[in-house]
Amino acid sequence: MSAVAITIIIVTVVVAILIVAGAAWYALDSDRRIRRFASSTDVVPGRPSSAPQSWTHSTEPEALLHQRLRYAIASVHENPTVSGDESASVARDQLDDAVVALDDQLVELAGNRDAPDYDTDLHRADAKVATLERLPGRIWGVSAQEAERDIVAVTATLRSDGDVPHPPAPDKD
């Protein structure tokens, strides 16, 4: 076997090892980040929440809304169009503030389950969370200006005191 053939084999093996090592590191790092996010109560990535730690796995209605809220806003944060545009990023920061305020309302709601308006307030919160959950899909693949417009509209909905139309149930086709 020639020296060139041996060199090619060695280089191929080294490259394969580097690729496998990189893939393993990526998988482990991703798993670690996902577990850290899942075990925290941060409603917006990097911003502490007033939600109790038990809400990370609770099935109480407010805890489930908190969990849905967290995953929806995390999806908004993953959008590169929003992150790459200054005015869209400012709109997202305002959305973050509205999300934190809604999460605080959920914590307050959990402490007032005997209040006469509890069911109405829970329904409003559910509708607001559902509105936020639709946002990531609406702002993916659109211009920064369209994304900003949708983010501003959802922010206004989250901050509203009135009823929010509840989204229709998904089609079961």
C-alpha positions as MATLAB code, in Angstrom:
seq = 'MSAVAITIIIVTVVVAILIVAGAAWYALDSDRRIRRFASSTDVVPGRPSSAPQSWTHSTEPEALLHQRLRYAIASVHENPTVSGDESASVARDQLDDAVVALDDQLVELAGNRDAPDYDTDLHRADAKVATLERLPGRIWGVSAQEAERDIVAVTATLRSDGDVPHPPAPDKD';
ca = [
       0.000    0.000    0.000;
       1.365    3.389   -0.908;
       2.007    6.235    1.493;
      -0.678    8.319   -0.234;
      -3.304    5.623    0.332;
      -2.355    5.294    4.009;
      -2.496    9.089    4.422;
      -5.959    9.192    2.821;
      -7.201    6.424    5.128;
      -5.797    8.152    8.223;
      -7.273   11.527    7.228;
     -10.653    9.891    6.537;
     -10.657    8.143    9.916;
      -9.661   11.360   11.727;
     -12.393   13.348    9.950;
     -14.963   10.646   10.770;
     -13.928   10.700   14.441;
     -14.203   14.500   14.528;
     -17.669   14.371   12.962;
     -18.881   11.745   15.436;
     -17.362   13.663   18.367;
     -19.006   16.894   17.187;
     -22.388   15.215   16.812;
     -22.085   13.662   20.271;
     -21.132   17.010   21.830;
     -24.066   18.721   20.081;
     -26.514   16.060   21.298;
     -25.266   16.222   24.881;
     -25.237   20.022   24.920;
     -28.744   20.183   23.461;
     -30.024   17.685   25.996;
     -28.447   19.673   28.842;
     -30.020   22.954   27.633;
     -33.437   21.323   27.192;
     -33.318   19.776   30.660;
     -32.231   23.092   32.202;
     -35.095   24.927   30.479;
     -37.617   22.233   31.430;
     -36.617   22.348   35.100;
     -36.637   26.143   35.392;
     -39.648   28.376   35.856;
     -38.266   31.159   33.658;
     -41.238   32.206   31.584;
     -39.059   34.177   29.178;
     -35.630   32.668   28.538;
     -33.246   34.166   31.087;
     -35.901   36.045   33.082;
     -36.965   34.578   36.410;
     -40.647   33.971   36.996;
     -42.702   34.345   40.127;
     -44.201   30.910   39.426;
     -43.539   28.245   42.025;
     -41.019   25.534   41.174;
     -43.782   22.934   41.417;
     -45.294   24.376   38.217;
     -42.582   22.769   36.090;
     -44.469   19.445   36.294;
     -47.846   20.364   37.781;
     -51.136   19.679   36.029;
     -53.005   22.489   37.766;
     -54.727   24.725   35.179;
     -52.550   27.766   35.899;
     -49.379   25.669   35.819;
     -50.339   24.194   32.450;
     -50.940   27.705   31.090;
     -47.557   28.748   32.495;
     -45.893   25.811   30.728;
     -47.625   26.598   27.427;
     -46.654   30.262   27.792;
     -42.996   29.342   28.320;
     -42.770   27.129   25.254;
     -44.617   29.593   23.031;
     -42.364   32.541   23.887;
     -39.276   30.327   23.602;
     -40.363   29.557   20.025;
     -40.667   33.285   19.306;
     -37.127   33.761   20.616;
     -35.816   31.118   18.215;
     -36.923   33.110   15.159;
     -33.822   34.470   13.368;
     -35.803   37.147   11.510;
     -36.850   38.760   14.781;
     -33.396   38.467   16.340;
     -31.769   39.993   13.272;
     -33.929   43.120   13.096;
     -33.667   45.927   15.644;
     -37.287   47.116   15.580;
     -38.632   43.548   15.616;
     -36.329   42.798   18.577;
     -37.697   45.832   20.415;
     -41.240   44.603   19.736;
     -40.240   41.146   21.014;
     -38.830   42.716   24.192;
     -42.189   44.421   24.756;
     -43.883   41.071   24.133;
     -41.571   39.543   26.747;
     -42.769   42.133   29.275;
     -46.408   41.294   28.446;
     -45.673   37.565   28.808;
     -44.084   38.110   32.229;
     -47.107   40.191   33.290;
     -49.483   37.447   32.099;
     -47.448   34.854   33.984;
     -47.692   36.998   37.132;
     -51.471   37.098   36.602;
     -51.478   33.290   36.435;
     -49.650   33.113   39.766;
     -52.149   35.539   41.271;
     -55.049   33.595   39.749;
     -53.785   30.360   41.322;
     -53.940   32.023   44.711;
     -57.538   33.163   44.190;
     -59.360   30.055   43.019;
     -62.347   30.955   45.183;
     -62.773   34.358   43.523;
     -66.120   34.828   41.747;
     -64.437   35.656   38.415;
     -61.935   32.795   38.573;
     -63.395   30.780   35.673;
     -63.747   33.870   33.471;
     -60.199   34.989   34.244;
     -58.843   31.496   33.588;
     -60.681   31.383   30.248;
     -59.233   34.808   29.293;
     -55.743   33.680   30.229;
     -56.172   30.493   28.179;
     -57.280   32.525   25.150;
     -54.295   34.848   25.518;
     -51.878   31.931   25.741;
     -53.494   30.368   22.658;
     -52.999   33.648   20.795;
     -49.308   33.623   21.729;
     -48.994   29.967   20.705;
     -50.077   30.835   17.155;
     -47.481   33.612   16.842;
     -44.333   31.538   16.089;
     -45.945   29.971   13.039;
     -47.213   33.323   11.792;
     -43.825   35.057   12.007;
     -41.712   32.270   10.546;
     -40.547   33.003    7.008;
     -42.050   36.491    6.803;
     -40.335   39.858    6.596;
     -39.143   41.547    9.773;
     -41.808   44.228    9.299;
     -44.599   41.610    9.096;
     -43.185   39.812   12.118;
     -43.024   43.076   14.056;
     -46.645   43.885   13.147;
     -47.826   40.473   14.375;
     -45.753   40.705   17.555;
     -47.201   44.135   18.351;
     -50.743   42.806   17.796;
     -50.174   39.823   20.102;
     -48.594   42.097   22.724;
     -51.727   44.267   22.667;
     -53.894   41.159   23.068;
     -51.865   39.930   26.041;
     -52.145   43.336   27.713;
     -55.893   43.682   27.077;
     -58.393   43.427   29.893;
     -61.304   42.335   27.716;
     -62.320   39.030   26.290;
     -60.094   37.423   23.703;
     -61.800   35.249   21.132;
     -60.920   31.654   21.932;
     -59.310   29.929   18.936;
     -61.344   27.230   17.249;
     -60.451   23.619   17.914;
     -58.065   22.190   15.315;
     -59.599   20.218   12.467;
     -59.402   16.457   12.921;
     -58.850   15.504    9.285;
];
